[in-house]
Amino acid sequence: MKIKDLCADERPREKMLGKGASALSNAELLAILLRTGTEGRNALEVAQILLSAAGGSLTAASRMSVSELCRIDGIGTGKAVTIGAALELGKRLCSEVPDVRKNIIHSPADVYRELSSVLRGLQHEECWILYLSRNNRVISREQLSVGGQSETIVEVKSV
């Protein structure tokens, strides 16, 4: 079934215009990026296949290479690059330094909040350092090392 054959409030673009992006499923958002499907599948169905190939996870989808995305029927190089770019923008948005009032460190949970967007989804270990002011505000953060799947090495003199 073609997307134009769906009722207006079920079409991803119209749904986004009427209800906002937050009302759309991940598949609907991906379908907007894909724009078109194949002869036998509409963009929404191709998006659902993509998500299925990634185990339903956007994090897993963001780890897929262009060549892996291109193996999905209906996704060529152009669409794969568009999807990869959009998912990378999402990662970068999450890793931006939050509002100054929020980046005060009082507990391990605050450290998690500060670094989780940078470290989420990595398939290797990394060591980061947070530089704090006297009142525990984050001044900056710095990556000290990148390691393998189970460990990373940090030289004491770098801390």
Short mmCIF file of N, CA and C in Angstrom, two decimals:
data_model
loop_
_atom_site.label_atom_id
_atom_site.label_comp_id
_atom_site.label_asym_id
_atom_site.label_seq_id
_atom_site.Cartn_x
_atom_site.Cartn_y
_atom_site.Cartn_z
N MET A 1 0.84 -1.18 0.00
CA MET A 1 0.00 0.00 0.00
C MET A 1 0.89 1.25 0.00
N LYS A 2 0.56 2.17 -0.84
CA LYS A 2 1.32 3.42 -0.92
C LYS A 2 0.94 4.32 0.25
N ILE A 3 1.89 5.14 0.66
CA ILE A 3 1.62 6.05 1.77
C ILE A 3 0.50 7.02 1.43
N LYS A 4 0.44 7.44 0.17
CA LYS A 4 -0.63 8.38 -0.20
C LYS A 4 -2.01 7.74 -0.12
N ASP A 5 -2.07 6.39 -0.07
CA ASP A 5 -3.34 5.69 0.08
C ASP A 5 -3.79 5.60 1.53
N LEU A 6 -2.90 5.90 2.47
CA LEU A 6 -3.27 5.92 3.88
C LEU A 6 -4.10 7.16 4.17
N CYS A 7 -4.91 7.11 5.22
CA CYS A 7 -5.66 8.32 5.57
C CYS A 7 -4.66 9.37 6.05
N ALA A 8 -5.01 10.62 5.90
CA ALA A 8 -4.08 11.73 6.12
C ALA A 8 -3.42 11.69 7.50
N ASP A 9 -4.16 11.33 8.55
CA ASP A 9 -3.57 11.35 9.89
C ASP A 9 -2.67 10.14 10.16
N GLU A 10 -2.56 9.21 9.22
CA GLU A 10 -1.65 8.07 9.34
C GLU A 10 -0.38 8.25 8.51
N ARG A 11 -0.36 9.26 7.64
CA ARG A 11 0.83 9.52 6.84
C ARG A 11 1.86 10.25 7.70
N PRO A 12 3.11 9.76 7.70
CA PRO A 12 4.12 10.35 8.60
C PRO A 12 4.28 11.87 8.49
N ARG A 13 4.36 12.40 7.29
CA ARG A 13 4.57 13.85 7.16
C ARG A 13 3.38 14.64 7.70
N GLU A 14 2.20 14.22 7.31
CA GLU A 14 1.00 14.93 7.76
C GLU A 14 0.82 14.79 9.27
N LYS A 15 1.14 13.61 9.79
CA LYS A 15 1.05 13.39 11.24
C LYS A 15 2.01 14.31 11.97
N MET A 16 3.22 14.47 11.44
CA MET A 16 4.20 15.36 12.07
C MET A 16 3.72 16.81 12.02
N LEU A 17 3.18 17.21 10.89
CA LEU A 17 2.68 18.59 10.78
C LEU A 17 1.53 18.84 11.75
N GLY A 18 0.67 17.85 11.91
CA GLY A 18 -0.50 18.02 12.77
C GLY A 18 -0.24 17.83 14.25
N LYS A 19 0.62 16.87 14.59
CA LYS A 19 0.80 16.51 15.99
C LYS A 19 2.20 16.74 16.53
N GLY A 20 3.15 17.05 15.66
CA GLY A 20 4.54 17.25 16.09
C GLY A 20 5.36 15.98 15.98
N ALA A 21 6.67 16.14 15.93
CA ALA A 21 7.58 15.01 15.74
C ALA A 21 7.51 14.00 16.87
N SER A 22 7.24 14.46 18.09
CA SER A 22 7.21 13.54 19.23
C SER A 22 6.07 12.54 19.15
N ALA A 23 5.07 12.80 18.33
CA ALA A 23 3.93 11.89 18.18
C ALA A 23 4.22 10.74 17.22
N LEU A 24 5.34 10.81 16.51
CA LEU A 24 5.67 9.79 15.52
C LEU A 24 6.50 8.67 16.12
N SER A 25 6.31 7.48 15.57
CA SER A 25 7.14 6.34 15.96
C SER A 25 8.51 6.49 15.29
N ASN A 26 9.46 5.69 15.74
CA ASN A 26 10.79 5.70 15.11
C ASN A 26 10.68 5.35 13.63
N ALA A 27 9.83 4.38 13.30
CA ALA A 27 9.67 3.98 11.90
C ALA A 27 9.10 5.13 11.07
N GLU A 28 8.16 5.87 11.63
CA GLU A 28 7.58 7.00 10.90
C GLU A 28 8.62 8.10 10.68
N LEU A 29 9.44 8.37 11.68
CA LEU A 29 10.50 9.38 11.51
C LEU A 29 11.50 8.94 10.44
N LEU A 30 11.88 7.67 10.47
CA LEU A 30 12.80 7.15 9.44
C LEU A 30 12.15 7.20 8.06
N ALA A 31 10.86 6.93 7.98
CA ALA A 31 10.16 6.97 6.69
C ALA A 31 10.21 8.37 6.09
N ILE A 32 10.13 9.39 6.93
CA ILE A 32 10.23 10.76 6.43
C ILE A 32 11.61 10.99 5.82
N LEU A 33 12.65 10.46 6.47
CA LEU A 33 14.00 10.59 5.93
C LEU A 33 14.15 9.81 4.63
N LEU A 34 13.56 8.63 4.57
CA LEU A 34 13.68 7.79 3.37
C LEU A 34 12.95 8.39 2.17
N ARG A 35 11.85 9.08 2.42
CA ARG A 35 11.03 9.74 1.40
C ARG A 35 10.26 8.77 0.51
N THR A 36 10.92 7.78 -0.05
CA THR A 36 10.25 6.85 -0.96
C THR A 36 10.61 5.42 -0.58
N GLY A 37 9.79 4.51 -1.04
CA GLY A 37 10.05 3.09 -0.81
C GLY A 37 10.52 2.42 -2.09
N THR A 38 10.10 1.19 -2.26
CA THR A 38 10.42 0.44 -3.47
C THR A 38 9.11 0.17 -4.21
N GLU A 39 9.20 -0.57 -5.28
CA GLU A 39 7.99 -0.88 -6.03
C GLU A 39 6.99 -1.66 -5.19
N GLY A 40 7.48 -2.54 -4.32
CA GLY A 40 6.58 -3.37 -3.52
C GLY A 40 6.35 -2.90 -2.10
N ARG A 41 7.12 -1.93 -1.63
CA ARG A 41 7.03 -1.47 -0.24
C ARG A 41 7.08 0.05 -0.18
N ASN A 42 6.28 0.61 0.72
CA ASN A 42 6.35 2.06 0.90
C ASN A 42 7.48 2.40 1.88
N ALA A 43 7.76 3.67 2.03
CA ALA A 43 8.87 4.12 2.88
C ALA A 43 8.70 3.68 4.33
N LEU A 44 7.46 3.64 4.80
CA LEU A 44 7.20 3.21 6.17
C LEU A 44 7.56 1.74 6.36
N GLU A 45 7.24 0.91 5.39
CA GLU A 45 7.58 -0.51 5.47
C GLU A 45 9.09 -0.72 5.40
N VAL A 46 9.77 0.04 4.54
CA VAL A 46 11.23 -0.05 4.47
C VAL A 46 11.84 0.37 5.80
N ALA A 47 11.29 1.42 6.41
CA ALA A 47 11.79 1.88 7.72
C ALA A 47 11.59 0.81 8.78
N GLN A 48 10.45 0.12 8.74
CA GLN A 48 10.20 -0.95 9.71
C GLN A 48 11.18 -2.10 9.52
N ILE A 49 11.52 -2.41 8.27
CA ILE A 49 12.50 -3.46 7.98
C ILE A 49 13.88 -3.04 8.51
N LEU A 50 14.23 -1.78 8.31
CA LEU A 50 15.51 -1.26 8.82
C LEU A 50 15.57 -1.42 10.33
N LEU A 51 14.52 -1.00 11.02
CA LEU A 51 14.50 -1.11 12.48
C LEU A 51 14.56 -2.57 12.92
N SER A 52 13.87 -3.43 12.21
CA SER A 52 13.90 -4.86 12.52
C SER A 52 15.32 -5.41 12.37
N ALA A 53 16.01 -4.98 11.32
CA ALA A 53 17.39 -5.42 11.09
C ALA A 53 18.32 -4.94 12.21
N ALA A 54 17.94 -3.84 12.85
CA ALA A 54 18.73 -3.29 13.96
C ALA A 54 18.19 -3.75 15.31
N GLY A 55 17.34 -4.76 15.30
CA GLY A 55 16.79 -5.27 16.56
C GLY A 55 15.84 -4.30 17.23
N GLY A 56 15.25 -3.39 16.45
CA GLY A 56 14.33 -2.41 17.00
C GLY A 56 15.00 -1.25 17.71
N SER A 57 16.31 -1.18 17.64
CA SER A 57 17.07 -0.19 18.40
C SER A 57 17.67 0.88 17.50
N LEU A 58 17.40 2.14 17.82
CA LEU A 58 18.04 3.23 17.09
C LEU A 58 19.54 3.27 17.37
N THR A 59 19.93 2.88 18.57
CA THR A 59 21.36 2.82 18.89
C THR A 59 22.05 1.83 17.98
N ALA A 60 21.45 0.65 17.81
CA ALA A 60 22.03 -0.35 16.91
C ALA A 60 22.00 0.14 15.47
N ALA A 61 20.93 0.82 15.08
CA ALA A 61 20.84 1.37 13.72
C ALA A 61 21.94 2.40 13.50
N SER A 62 22.25 3.19 14.52
CA SER A 62 23.28 4.22 14.37
C SER A 62 24.67 3.62 14.21
N ARG A 63 24.83 2.36 14.62
CA ARG A 63 26.12 1.68 14.46
C ARG A 63 26.26 1.01 13.10
N MET A 64 25.18 0.93 12.35
CA MET A 64 25.23 0.26 11.04
C MET A 64 26.00 1.13 10.05
N SER A 65 26.85 0.50 9.28
CA SER A 65 27.62 1.22 8.27
C SER A 65 26.74 1.48 7.05
N VAL A 66 27.21 2.34 6.18
CA VAL A 66 26.49 2.61 4.93
C VAL A 66 26.29 1.32 4.15
N SER A 67 27.31 0.49 4.08
CA SER A 67 27.17 -0.76 3.33
C SER A 67 26.16 -1.70 3.98
N GLU A 68 26.09 -1.72 5.31
CA GLU A 68 25.09 -2.55 5.98
C GLU A 68 23.68 -2.03 5.71
N LEU A 69 23.52 -0.72 5.74
CA LEU A 69 22.21 -0.13 5.44
C LEU A 69 21.80 -0.41 4.00
N CYS A 70 22.77 -0.38 3.10
CA CYS A 70 22.47 -0.61 1.68
C CYS A 70 22.03 -2.04 1.39
N ARG A 71 22.29 -2.96 2.29
CA ARG A 71 21.84 -4.34 2.10
C ARG A 71 20.34 -4.49 2.28
N ILE A 72 19.72 -3.48 2.86
CA ILE A 72 18.27 -3.50 3.07
C ILE A 72 17.60 -3.05 1.78
N ASP A 73 16.67 -3.87 1.29
CA ASP A 73 15.97 -3.56 0.05
C ASP A 73 15.26 -2.21 0.18
N GLY A 74 15.54 -1.31 -0.73
CA GLY A 74 14.92 0.01 -0.72
C GLY A 74 15.82 1.10 -0.18
N ILE A 75 17.00 0.72 0.30
CA ILE A 75 17.95 1.72 0.81
C ILE A 75 19.21 1.66 -0.02
N GLY A 76 19.45 2.74 -0.74
CA GLY A 76 20.67 2.88 -1.53
C GLY A 76 21.66 3.76 -0.78
N THR A 77 22.72 4.10 -1.45
CA THR A 77 23.78 4.90 -0.82
C THR A 77 23.25 6.24 -0.32
N GLY A 78 22.47 6.92 -1.13
CA GLY A 78 21.95 8.24 -0.74
C GLY A 78 21.09 8.17 0.51
N LYS A 79 20.18 7.20 0.56
CA LYS A 79 19.31 7.06 1.74
C LYS A 79 20.12 6.61 2.95
N ALA A 80 21.10 5.74 2.74
CA ALA A 80 21.93 5.27 3.85
C ALA A 80 22.71 6.43 4.45
N VAL A 81 23.25 7.29 3.61
CA VAL A 81 23.99 8.46 4.09
C VAL A 81 23.06 9.42 4.83
N THR A 82 21.85 9.62 4.32
CA THR A 82 20.88 10.49 4.99
C THR A 82 20.54 9.96 6.37
N ILE A 83 20.28 8.66 6.47
CA ILE A 83 19.95 8.05 7.76
C ILE A 83 21.14 8.16 8.71
N GLY A 84 22.33 7.84 8.22
CA GLY A 84 23.53 7.93 9.05
C GLY A 84 23.76 9.34 9.56
N ALA A 85 23.55 10.33 8.70
CA ALA A 85 23.74 11.72 9.10
C ALA A 85 22.71 12.13 10.15
N ALA A 86 21.47 11.73 9.97
CA ALA A 86 20.42 12.09 10.94
C ALA A 86 20.69 11.45 12.30
N LEU A 87 21.10 10.19 12.30
CA LEU A 87 21.40 9.53 13.57
C LEU A 87 22.63 10.14 14.24
N GLU A 88 23.61 10.55 13.46
CA GLU A 88 24.79 11.21 14.02
C GLU A 88 24.41 12.57 14.62
N LEU A 89 23.50 13.30 13.95
CA LEU A 89 23.03 14.57 14.52
C LEU A 89 22.35 14.33 15.86
N GLY A 90 21.57 13.25 15.95
CA GLY A 90 20.94 12.91 17.22
C GLY A 90 21.96 12.65 18.31
N LYS A 91 23.02 11.92 17.97
CA LYS A 91 24.09 11.66 18.94
C LYS A 91 24.73 12.96 19.39
N ARG A 92 25.01 13.83 18.43
CA ARG A 92 25.67 15.10 18.76
C ARG A 92 24.77 15.99 19.60
N LEU A 93 23.49 15.98 19.32
CA LEU A 93 22.54 16.76 20.11
C LEU A 93 22.57 16.28 21.56
N CYS A 94 22.59 14.98 21.74
CA CYS A 94 22.62 14.41 23.09
C CYS A 94 23.93 14.71 23.81
N SER A 95 25.00 14.89 23.06
CA SER A 95 26.30 15.09 23.71
C SER A 95 26.63 16.55 23.96
N GLU A 96 25.78 17.47 23.53
CA GLU A 96 26.03 18.88 23.81
C GLU A 96 25.98 19.12 25.31
N VAL A 97 26.80 20.04 25.76
CA VAL A 97 26.83 20.36 27.19
C VAL A 97 25.47 20.92 27.58
N PRO A 98 24.85 20.36 28.62
CA PRO A 98 23.52 20.81 29.01
C PRO A 98 23.53 22.20 29.63
N ASP A 99 22.36 22.69 29.93
CA ASP A 99 22.16 23.98 30.56
C ASP A 99 23.10 24.12 31.77
N VAL A 100 23.73 25.28 31.90
CA VAL A 100 24.73 25.52 32.94
C VAL A 100 24.18 25.22 34.34
N ARG A 101 22.92 25.50 34.58
CA ARG A 101 22.35 25.26 35.90
C ARG A 101 22.28 23.77 36.23
N LYS A 102 22.27 22.94 35.20
CA LYS A 102 22.10 21.51 35.42
C LYS A 102 23.42 20.77 35.55
N ASN A 103 24.54 21.36 35.14
CA ASN A 103 25.77 20.58 35.13
C ASN A 103 26.63 20.81 36.37
N ILE A 104 26.01 20.61 37.51
CA ILE A 104 26.71 20.61 38.79
C ILE A 104 26.78 19.16 39.25
N ILE A 105 27.96 18.74 39.69
CA ILE A 105 28.17 17.34 40.08
C ILE A 105 28.07 17.21 41.60
N HIS A 106 27.07 16.45 42.04
CA HIS A 106 26.89 16.16 43.46
C HIS A 106 26.96 14.66 43.75
N SER A 107 26.82 13.85 42.71
CA SER A 107 26.73 12.40 42.93
C SER A 107 27.17 11.65 41.67
N PRO A 108 27.37 10.35 41.80
CA PRO A 108 27.67 9.55 40.60
C PRO A 108 26.57 9.65 39.54
N ALA A 109 25.34 9.84 39.97
CA ALA A 109 24.24 9.98 39.01
C ALA A 109 24.44 11.23 38.15
N ASP A 110 24.98 12.28 38.73
CA ASP A 110 25.26 13.50 37.97
C ASP A 110 26.36 13.27 36.94
N VAL A 111 27.36 12.48 37.31
CA VAL A 111 28.43 12.13 36.36
C VAL A 111 27.84 11.33 35.22
N TYR A 112 26.96 10.39 35.55
CA TYR A 112 26.29 9.59 34.51
C TYR A 112 25.52 10.51 33.56
N ARG A 113 24.75 11.43 34.13
CA ARG A 113 23.97 12.36 33.30
C ARG A 113 24.87 13.17 32.37
N GLU A 114 26.01 13.55 32.88
CA GLU A 114 26.94 14.38 32.11
C GLU A 114 27.59 13.62 30.97
N LEU A 115 27.91 12.34 31.17
CA LEU A 115 28.69 11.60 30.18
C LEU A 115 27.93 10.51 29.42
N SER A 116 26.73 10.18 29.86
CA SER A 116 26.04 9.05 29.24
C SER A 116 25.79 9.25 27.75
N SER A 117 25.50 10.46 27.34
CA SER A 117 25.23 10.69 25.92
C SER A 117 26.48 10.51 25.07
N VAL A 118 27.64 10.73 25.66
CA VAL A 118 28.90 10.56 24.93
C VAL A 118 29.28 9.08 24.86
N LEU A 119 29.02 8.36 25.94
CA LEU A 119 29.49 6.98 26.05
C LEU A 119 28.47 5.94 25.63
N ARG A 120 27.20 6.32 25.56
CA ARG A 120 26.15 5.37 25.23
C ARG A 120 26.37 4.76 23.85
N GLY A 121 26.26 3.47 23.78
CA GLY A 121 26.33 2.79 22.49
C GLY A 121 27.72 2.46 21.99
N LEU A 122 28.74 2.85 22.74
CA LEU A 122 30.10 2.54 22.29
C LEU A 122 30.37 1.05 22.44
N GLN A 123 31.17 0.52 21.56
CA GLN A 123 31.53 -0.89 21.64
C GLN A 123 32.97 -1.06 22.12
N HIS A 124 33.49 -0.02 22.75
CA HIS A 124 34.83 -0.05 23.31
C HIS A 124 34.84 0.79 24.59
N GLU A 125 35.87 0.63 25.38
CA GLU A 125 36.00 1.37 26.63
C GLU A 125 36.67 2.73 26.37
N GLU A 126 36.23 3.74 27.11
CA GLU A 126 36.86 5.06 27.07
C GLU A 126 36.99 5.57 28.49
N CYS A 127 37.99 6.39 28.74
CA CYS A 127 38.16 7.04 30.03
C CYS A 127 38.08 8.55 29.81
N TRP A 128 37.22 9.20 30.56
CA TRP A 128 37.03 10.64 30.47
C TRP A 128 37.31 11.27 31.82
N ILE A 129 37.67 12.53 31.79
CA ILE A 129 37.87 13.29 33.03
C ILE A 129 36.98 14.53 32.96
N LEU A 130 36.34 14.82 34.08
CA LEU A 130 35.54 16.04 34.19
C LEU A 130 36.33 17.05 35.02
N TYR A 131 36.48 18.25 34.50
CA TYR A 131 37.13 19.33 35.24
C TYR A 131 36.03 20.14 35.91
N LEU A 132 36.13 20.28 37.23
CA LEU A 132 35.10 20.96 38.01
C LEU A 132 35.65 22.21 38.66
N SER A 133 34.77 23.18 38.86
CA SER A 133 35.13 24.38 39.61
C SER A 133 35.02 24.06 41.11
N ARG A 134 35.33 25.03 41.94
CA ARG A 134 35.26 24.80 43.39
C ARG A 134 33.84 24.48 43.85
N ASN A 135 32.86 24.97 43.13
CA ASN A 135 31.47 24.68 43.51
C ASN A 135 30.88 23.53 42.68
N ASN A 136 31.76 22.68 42.17
CA ASN A 136 31.39 21.44 41.45
C ASN A 136 30.66 21.65 40.12
N ARG A 137 30.81 22.80 39.52
CA ARG A 137 30.28 23.01 38.17
C ARG A 137 31.26 22.42 37.16
N VAL A 138 30.71 21.81 36.13
CA VAL A 138 31.56 21.25 35.08
C VAL A 138 32.13 22.40 34.27
N ILE A 139 33.45 22.47 34.23
CA ILE A 139 34.14 23.48 33.41
C ILE A 139 34.35 22.92 32.01
N SER A 140 34.83 21.69 31.97
CA SER A 140 35.02 21.01 30.68
C SER A 140 35.18 19.52 30.92
N ARG A 141 35.24 18.80 29.84
CA ARG A 141 35.48 17.36 29.92
C ARG A 141 36.48 17.00 28.84
N GLU A 142 37.24 15.95 29.12
CA GLU A 142 38.29 15.57 28.18
C GLU A 142 38.40 14.05 28.12
N GLN A 143 38.55 13.55 26.93
CA GLN A 143 38.76 12.12 26.74
C GLN A 143 40.24 11.83 26.98
N LEU A 144 40.53 10.92 27.93
CA LEU A 144 41.91 10.58 28.24
C LEU A 144 42.41 9.41 27.42
N SER A 145 41.56 8.42 27.21
CA SER A 145 42.03 7.26 26.45
C SER A 145 40.86 6.50 25.83
N VAL A 146 41.20 5.75 24.78
CA VAL A 146 40.26 4.86 24.11
C VAL A 146 40.90 3.49 24.11
N GLY A 147 40.14 2.50 24.52
CA GLY A 147 40.69 1.16 24.62
C GLY A 147 39.96 0.16 23.76
N GLY A 148 40.03 -1.08 24.18
CA GLY A 148 39.37 -2.16 23.47
C GLY A 148 37.99 -2.43 24.03
N GLN A 149 37.51 -3.64 23.81
CA GLN A 149 36.16 -3.99 24.25
C GLN A 149 36.05 -4.13 25.76
N SER A 150 37.13 -4.44 26.44
CA SER A 150 37.02 -4.72 27.87
C SER A 150 37.87 -3.83 28.77
N GLU A 151 38.75 -3.01 28.19
CA GLU A 151 39.59 -2.17 29.04
C GLU A 151 40.18 -1.00 28.26
N THR A 152 40.62 -0.02 29.02
CA THR A 152 41.38 1.08 28.46
C THR A 152 42.50 1.40 29.43
N ILE A 153 43.58 1.90 28.93
CA ILE A 153 44.75 2.18 29.77
C ILE A 153 44.90 3.69 29.91
N VAL A 154 45.09 4.13 31.16
CA VAL A 154 45.29 5.55 31.45
C VAL A 154 46.61 5.69 32.20
N GLU A 155 47.48 6.52 31.69
CA GLU A 155 48.74 6.78 32.38
C GLU A 155 48.48 7.74 33.53
N VAL A 156 49.06 7.46 34.68
CA VAL A 156 48.84 8.26 35.88
C VAL A 156 49.23 9.71 35.63
N LYS A 157 50.30 9.95 34.90
CA LYS A 157 50.76 11.32 34.67
C LYS A 157 49.75 12.14 33.85
N SER A 158 48.86 11.49 33.11
CA SER A 158 47.88 12.23 32.32
C SER A 158 46.71 12.69 33.18
N VAL A 159 46.58 12.14 34.39
CA VAL A 159 45.51 12.54 35.30
C VAL A 159 46.06 13.63 36.18
#
